[in-house]
Structure formats: C-alpha cells, structure tokens
Amino acid sequence: MASAVAGPEIERLIQLLARLPGLGPRSARRAALHLIKKREQLMVPLASALEAASEKITVCRVCGNIDSQNPCTVCTDPRRDPSVIVVVADVADLWALER
C-alpha cells in the first residue's frame, strides 16, 4: 500500500473529490492540488458555495426538481402551461431539457 504524501486534511480532500462522478484518484489529486494552489481564487469561493448549497438547496414539493426555492423555478415560471407534464428519470434529464 502506498504511503500518504500529504497531511490528513489534503488526503481527505482528495478522497472526497475522488467520490465525484468522473474523478478517479489521479484526477482528484490534480484537482486538490489546483484548489490548494489557487486557494483564494478557487478553494475559498468553492467552500462557500458548497456551504450555501448545502443549506439552501431543497427538493421541489411539486415536481421533485432541486432548487433553492420551493416550488422551484421551473414550477413557478409563468410561461409554463400547468396542464402539460414531462416525465423524466432524473433531475439531470430535466436540466438537459431546460437548456
């Protein structure tokens, strides 16, 4: 087993980044190094955005979308016809349709 090259905080950051889709251990290590090198420009704002998202994002009680308001932006859009529904498997599919 390879030994840790960095302290526990950095190793934890790498482990958590590696859990994201599309990021393996090597990509997570590169992302962590980039965040650390660009602490003020990237890491601090990212940490703030993650904290705000964790506190404010909720599931829409009408459609199941995720948003910072409830009902969500899609459901409260006055241009929408409330008699028409679209069934999607995942929120990512909804976002793709909304583009």
XYZ file of C-alpha atoms in Angstrom:
99
model
C 0.000 0.000 0.000
C 1.314 3.452 -0.911
C 2.068 5.808 1.923
C 0.402 9.188 2.184
C 2.402 12.025 0.652
C 0.393 14.806 2.278
C -1.254 15.547 5.598
C -4.627 14.117 6.603
C -6.591 17.206 5.526
C -5.223 17.043 1.993
C -5.697 13.277 1.800
C -9.316 13.725 2.972
C -9.881 16.376 0.283
C -8.507 14.001 -2.355
C -10.680 11.127 -1.091
C -13.823 13.268 -1.188
C -13.062 14.659 -4.642
C -12.480 11.106 -5.905
C -16.085 10.257 -4.967
C -17.398 12.688 -7.574
C -18.534 11.200 -10.890
C -15.782 11.261 -13.486
C -12.981 11.872 -10.983
C -10.714 8.989 -10.157
C -7.872 9.131 -7.626
C -5.386 10.737 -10.034
C -7.826 13.384 -11.255
C -8.905 14.070 -7.670
C -5.275 14.569 -6.660
C -4.742 17.018 -9.542
C -7.949 18.884 -8.656
C -6.940 19.073 -4.986
C -3.506 20.442 -5.877
C -5.072 23.021 -8.172
C -7.531 24.095 -5.462
C -4.724 24.409 -2.930
C -2.535 26.433 -5.298
C -5.470 28.728 -6.106
C -6.797 28.867 -2.547
C -8.150 32.439 -2.602
C -9.415 32.333 -6.195
C -10.956 28.835 -6.117
C -10.916 26.956 -2.828
C -12.429 29.649 -0.607
C -15.271 30.538 -3.027
C -15.928 26.843 -3.693
C -16.144 26.084 0.025
C -18.545 28.996 0.444
C -20.689 27.858 -2.496
C -20.799 24.284 -1.180
C -21.861 25.503 2.258
C -24.591 27.733 0.798
C -25.810 24.917 -1.452
C -25.918 22.510 1.472
C -28.007 24.954 3.495
C -30.336 26.327 0.808
C -30.957 23.687 -1.843
C -34.122 21.671 -1.414
C -36.351 19.298 -3.372
C -39.368 20.916 -5.040
C -42.606 19.732 -3.436
C -44.377 19.905 -6.815
C -42.046 18.201 -9.288
C -39.003 16.866 -7.419
C -36.518 19.239 -9.064
C -33.719 20.578 -6.899
C -33.563 24.331 -6.414
C -33.040 26.996 -3.786
C -36.738 27.866 -3.793
C -39.796 25.718 -3.219
C -41.741 25.427 -5.502
C -38.819 25.530 -7.894
C -38.008 27.985 -10.674
C -39.472 25.623 -13.278
C -42.805 25.263 -11.446
C -43.149 28.996 -10.768
C -42.344 30.075 -14.335
C -45.472 31.951 -15.503
C -44.759 30.979 -19.132
C -45.386 27.311 -18.380
C -48.623 25.520 -19.169
C -49.576 23.779 -15.898
C -51.699 21.233 -17.783
C -48.615 19.780 -19.524
C -46.234 17.463 -17.707
C -42.999 15.808 -18.738
C -41.801 12.662 -17.001
C -38.033 12.308 -16.629
C -35.946 9.703 -14.849
C -33.545 12.104 -13.185
C -33.033 15.785 -12.400
C -30.114 15.777 -14.862
C -32.608 14.871 -17.608
C -34.818 17.804 -16.595
C -31.860 20.174 -16.715
C -30.914 18.852 -20.166
C -34.453 19.520 -21.424
C -34.445 23.010 -19.956
C -31.331 24.101 -21.859
